[in-house]
mmCIF file of C-alpha atoms in Angstrom:
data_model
loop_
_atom_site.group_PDB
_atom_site.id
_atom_site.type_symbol
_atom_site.label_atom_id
_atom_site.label_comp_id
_atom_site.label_asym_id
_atom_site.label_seq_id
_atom_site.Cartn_x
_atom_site.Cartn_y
_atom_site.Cartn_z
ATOM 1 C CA UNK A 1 -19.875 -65.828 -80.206
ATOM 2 C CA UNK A 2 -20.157 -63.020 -82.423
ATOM 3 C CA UNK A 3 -20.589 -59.281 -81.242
ATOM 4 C CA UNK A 4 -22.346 -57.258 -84.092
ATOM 5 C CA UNK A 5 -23.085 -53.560 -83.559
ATOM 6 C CA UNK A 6 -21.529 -50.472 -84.917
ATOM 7 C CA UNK A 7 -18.644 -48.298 -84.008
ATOM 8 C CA UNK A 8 -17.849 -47.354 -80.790
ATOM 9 C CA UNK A 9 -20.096 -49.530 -78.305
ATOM 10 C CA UNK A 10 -17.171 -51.456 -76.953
ATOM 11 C CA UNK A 11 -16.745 -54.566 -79.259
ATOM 12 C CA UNK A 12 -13.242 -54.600 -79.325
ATOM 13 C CA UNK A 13 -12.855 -53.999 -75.138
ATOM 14 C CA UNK A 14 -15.208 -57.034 -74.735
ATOM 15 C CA UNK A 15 -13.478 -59.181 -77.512
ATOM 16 C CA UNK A 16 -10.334 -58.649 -75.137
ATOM 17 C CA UNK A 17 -11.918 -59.494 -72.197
ATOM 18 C CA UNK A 18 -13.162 -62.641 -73.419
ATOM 19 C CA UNK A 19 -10.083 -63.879 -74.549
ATOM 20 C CA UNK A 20 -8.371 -62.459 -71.654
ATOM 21 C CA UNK A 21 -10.860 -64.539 -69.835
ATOM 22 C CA UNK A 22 -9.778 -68.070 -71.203
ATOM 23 C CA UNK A 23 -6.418 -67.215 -70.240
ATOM 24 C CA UNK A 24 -7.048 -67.186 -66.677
ATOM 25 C CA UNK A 25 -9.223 -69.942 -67.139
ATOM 26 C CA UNK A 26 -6.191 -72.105 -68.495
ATOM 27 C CA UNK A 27 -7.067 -71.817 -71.856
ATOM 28 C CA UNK A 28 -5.167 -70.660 -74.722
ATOM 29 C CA UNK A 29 -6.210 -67.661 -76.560
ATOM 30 C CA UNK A 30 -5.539 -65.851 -79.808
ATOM 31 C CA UNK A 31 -6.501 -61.970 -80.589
ATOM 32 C CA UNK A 32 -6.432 -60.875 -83.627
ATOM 33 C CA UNK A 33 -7.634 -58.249 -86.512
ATOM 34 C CA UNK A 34 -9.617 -59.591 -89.090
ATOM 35 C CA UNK A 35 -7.173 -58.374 -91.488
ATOM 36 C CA UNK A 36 -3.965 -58.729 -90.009
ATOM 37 C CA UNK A 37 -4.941 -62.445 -89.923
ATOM 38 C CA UNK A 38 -6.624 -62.385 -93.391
ATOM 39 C CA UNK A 39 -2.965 -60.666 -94.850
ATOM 40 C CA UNK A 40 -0.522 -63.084 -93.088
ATOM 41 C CA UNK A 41 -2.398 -66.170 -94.377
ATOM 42 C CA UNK A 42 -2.938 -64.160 -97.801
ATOM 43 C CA UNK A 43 1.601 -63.535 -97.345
ATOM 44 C CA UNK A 44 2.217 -67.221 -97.544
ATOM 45 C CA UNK A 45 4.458 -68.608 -100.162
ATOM 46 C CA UNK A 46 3.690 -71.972 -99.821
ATOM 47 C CA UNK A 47 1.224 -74.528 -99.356
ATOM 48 C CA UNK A 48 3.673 -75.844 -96.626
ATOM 49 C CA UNK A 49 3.935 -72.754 -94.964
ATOM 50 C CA UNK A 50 -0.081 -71.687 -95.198
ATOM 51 C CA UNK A 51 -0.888 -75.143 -93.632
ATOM 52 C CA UNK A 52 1.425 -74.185 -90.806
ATOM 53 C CA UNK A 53 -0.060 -70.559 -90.275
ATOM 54 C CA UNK A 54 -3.352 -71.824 -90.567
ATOM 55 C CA UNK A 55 -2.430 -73.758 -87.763
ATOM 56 C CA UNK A 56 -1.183 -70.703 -85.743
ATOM 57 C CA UNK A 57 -4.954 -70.028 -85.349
ATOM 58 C CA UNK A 58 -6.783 -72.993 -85.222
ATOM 59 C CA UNK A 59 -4.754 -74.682 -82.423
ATOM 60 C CA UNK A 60 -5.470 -71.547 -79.926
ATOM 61 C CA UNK A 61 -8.500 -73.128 -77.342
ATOM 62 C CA UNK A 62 -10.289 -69.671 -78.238
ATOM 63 C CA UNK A 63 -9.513 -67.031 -81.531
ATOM 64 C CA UNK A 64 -10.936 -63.696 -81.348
ATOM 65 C CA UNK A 65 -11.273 -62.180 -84.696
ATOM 66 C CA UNK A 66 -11.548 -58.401 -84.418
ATOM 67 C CA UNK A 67 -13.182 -56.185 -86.871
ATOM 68 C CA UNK A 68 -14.615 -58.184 -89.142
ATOM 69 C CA UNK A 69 -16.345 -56.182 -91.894
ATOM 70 C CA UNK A 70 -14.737 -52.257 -91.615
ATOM 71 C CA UNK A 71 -12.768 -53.718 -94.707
ATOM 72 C CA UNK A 72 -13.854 -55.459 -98.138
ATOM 73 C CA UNK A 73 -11.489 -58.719 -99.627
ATOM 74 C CA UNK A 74 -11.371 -60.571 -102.633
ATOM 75 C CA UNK A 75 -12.220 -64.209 -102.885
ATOM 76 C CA UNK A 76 -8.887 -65.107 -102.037
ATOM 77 C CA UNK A 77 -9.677 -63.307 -98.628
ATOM 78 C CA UNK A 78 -12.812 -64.814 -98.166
ATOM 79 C CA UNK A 79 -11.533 -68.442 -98.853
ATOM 80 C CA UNK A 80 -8.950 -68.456 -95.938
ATOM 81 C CA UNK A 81 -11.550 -66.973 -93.481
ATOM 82 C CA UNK A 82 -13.336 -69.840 -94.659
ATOM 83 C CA UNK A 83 -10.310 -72.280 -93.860
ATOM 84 C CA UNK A 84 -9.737 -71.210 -90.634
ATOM 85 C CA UNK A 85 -13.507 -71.133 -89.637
ATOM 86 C CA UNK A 86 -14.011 -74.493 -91.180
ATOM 87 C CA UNK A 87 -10.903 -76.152 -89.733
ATOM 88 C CA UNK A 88 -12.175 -74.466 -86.464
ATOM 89 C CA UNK A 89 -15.814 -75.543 -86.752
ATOM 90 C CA UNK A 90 -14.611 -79.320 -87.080
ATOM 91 C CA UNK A 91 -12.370 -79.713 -83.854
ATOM 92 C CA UNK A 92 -15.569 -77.662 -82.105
ATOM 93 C CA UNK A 93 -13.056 -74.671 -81.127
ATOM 94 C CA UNK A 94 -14.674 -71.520 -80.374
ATOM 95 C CA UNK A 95 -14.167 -67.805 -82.525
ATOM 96 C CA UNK A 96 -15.121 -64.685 -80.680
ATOM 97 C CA UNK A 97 -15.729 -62.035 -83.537
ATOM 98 C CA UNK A 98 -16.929 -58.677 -83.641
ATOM 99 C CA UNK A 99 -18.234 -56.903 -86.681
ATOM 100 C CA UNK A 100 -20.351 -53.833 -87.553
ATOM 101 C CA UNK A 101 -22.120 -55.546 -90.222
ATOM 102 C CA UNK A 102 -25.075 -57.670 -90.091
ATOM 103 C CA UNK A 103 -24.853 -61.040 -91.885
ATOM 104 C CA UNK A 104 -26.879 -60.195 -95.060
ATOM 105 C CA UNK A 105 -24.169 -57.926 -95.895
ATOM 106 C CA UNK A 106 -20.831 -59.725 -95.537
ATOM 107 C CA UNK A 107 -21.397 -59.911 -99.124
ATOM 108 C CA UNK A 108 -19.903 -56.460 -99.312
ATOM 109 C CA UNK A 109 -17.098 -57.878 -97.066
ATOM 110 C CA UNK A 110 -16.306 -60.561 -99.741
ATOM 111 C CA UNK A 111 -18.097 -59.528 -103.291
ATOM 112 C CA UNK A 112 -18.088 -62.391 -105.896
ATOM 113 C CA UNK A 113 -16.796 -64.869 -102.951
ATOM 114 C CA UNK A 114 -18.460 -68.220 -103.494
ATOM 115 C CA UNK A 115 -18.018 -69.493 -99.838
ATOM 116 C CA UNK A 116 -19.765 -66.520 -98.150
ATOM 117 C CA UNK A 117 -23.079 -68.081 -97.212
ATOM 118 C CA UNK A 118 -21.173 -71.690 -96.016
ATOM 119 C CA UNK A 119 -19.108 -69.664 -93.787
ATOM 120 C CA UNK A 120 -21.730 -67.506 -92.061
ATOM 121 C CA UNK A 121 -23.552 -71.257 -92.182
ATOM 122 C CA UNK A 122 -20.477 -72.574 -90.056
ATOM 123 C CA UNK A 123 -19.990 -69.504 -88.001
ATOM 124 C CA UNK A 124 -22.914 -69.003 -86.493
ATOM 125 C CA UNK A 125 -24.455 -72.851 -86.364
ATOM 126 C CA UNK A 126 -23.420 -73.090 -82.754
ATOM 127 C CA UNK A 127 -22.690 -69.139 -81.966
ATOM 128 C CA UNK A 128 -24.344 -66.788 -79.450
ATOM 129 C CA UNK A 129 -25.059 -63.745 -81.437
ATOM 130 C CA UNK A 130 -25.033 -60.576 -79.248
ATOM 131 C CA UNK A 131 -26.667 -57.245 -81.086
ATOM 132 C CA UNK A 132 -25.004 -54.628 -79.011
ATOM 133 C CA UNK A 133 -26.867 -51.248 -79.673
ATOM 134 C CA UNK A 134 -26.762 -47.628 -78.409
ATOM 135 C CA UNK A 135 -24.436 -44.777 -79.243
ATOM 136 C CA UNK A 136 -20.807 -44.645 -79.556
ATOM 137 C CA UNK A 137 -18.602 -44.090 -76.675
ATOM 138 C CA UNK A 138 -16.472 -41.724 -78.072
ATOM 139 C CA UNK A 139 -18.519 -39.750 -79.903
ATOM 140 C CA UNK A 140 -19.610 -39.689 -76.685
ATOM 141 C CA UNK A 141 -16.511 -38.518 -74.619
ATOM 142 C CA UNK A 142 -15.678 -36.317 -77.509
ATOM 143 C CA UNK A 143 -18.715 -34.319 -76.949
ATOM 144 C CA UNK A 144 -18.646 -34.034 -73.294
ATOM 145 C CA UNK A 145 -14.800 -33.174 -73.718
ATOM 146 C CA UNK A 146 -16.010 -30.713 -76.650
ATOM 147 C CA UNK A 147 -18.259 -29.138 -74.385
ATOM 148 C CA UNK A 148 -16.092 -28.821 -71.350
ATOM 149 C CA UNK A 149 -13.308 -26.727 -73.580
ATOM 150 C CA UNK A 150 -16.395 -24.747 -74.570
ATOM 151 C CA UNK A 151 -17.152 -23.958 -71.307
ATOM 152 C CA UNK A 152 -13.906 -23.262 -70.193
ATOM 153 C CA UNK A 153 -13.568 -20.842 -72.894
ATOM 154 C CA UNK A 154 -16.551 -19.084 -72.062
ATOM 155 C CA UNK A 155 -15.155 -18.426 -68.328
ATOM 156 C CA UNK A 156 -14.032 -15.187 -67.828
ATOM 157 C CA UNK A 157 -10.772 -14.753 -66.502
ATOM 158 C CA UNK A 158 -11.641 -13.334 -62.307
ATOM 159 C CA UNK A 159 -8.741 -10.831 -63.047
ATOM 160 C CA UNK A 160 -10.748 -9.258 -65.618
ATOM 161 C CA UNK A 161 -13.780 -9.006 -63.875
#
């Protein structure tokens, strides 16, 4: 599944939830940001050691990738996204990812990455894709909070009535 819409409209809470989900359904789950994931494979020293910490997220029942696309990688980047979507794709293991950009622009997620197109190909072959749209919750909450200070600066004390 992957949740595409832009900040604020509650990606993240339902990423969470979803995994949260498997959990009590017996499953095993792995949450993650896109780029704390993308760095600790990126940190490995050794082909040894990246085959193990690829392993640390394809062996989950369900990864949820957060936050997809609020950063741009190298190639590098973009070829261990690839791994672990690939690796994933082939034992039929589900991602959950959210990301504010539509498809036609991961490009600017991973410029001059070769594997880009194969592994929105992969990703979304058997994925639900879910638009969410609307406004931001809080810019929301921020305004109604915004306005509530306004108005309680606008009271005048009773005392000095």
């Amino acid at each position: 599944m992957v949740l595409i819409g832009a900040n604020g409209l509650g990606k993240t809470m339902l990423l969470k939830s979803l995994a949260y989900q498997a959990v009590l359904k017996g499953c095993t789950a792995r949450f993650t940001l896109a780029s704390d994931m993308l760095h600790d494979l990126a940190a490995q020293d050794s082909s040894t050691a990246l085959a193990r910490r690829v392993r640390r997220y394809t062996s989950p029942t369900v990864l949820a990738i957060d936050e997809v696309g609020y950063l741009s990688y190298d190639a590098r980047y973009a070829d261990l996204l690839f791994e672990v979507v690939t690796r994933r794709y082939e034992l039929r293991r589900p991602i959950v990812l959210t990301t504010n950009k539509v498809f036609g622009e991961w490009n600017q997620v991973f410029p001059n990455a070769a594997c880009v197109v194969a592994l929105v190909d992969r990703l979304v072959h058997r994925a639900e894709i879910v638009a969410l749209e609307g406004k931001s919750y809080r810019l929301k909450e921020a305004q109604e909070r915004a306005e509530r200070k306004a108005k309680s600066r606008n009271r005048v004390p009773r005392k000095a009535r």
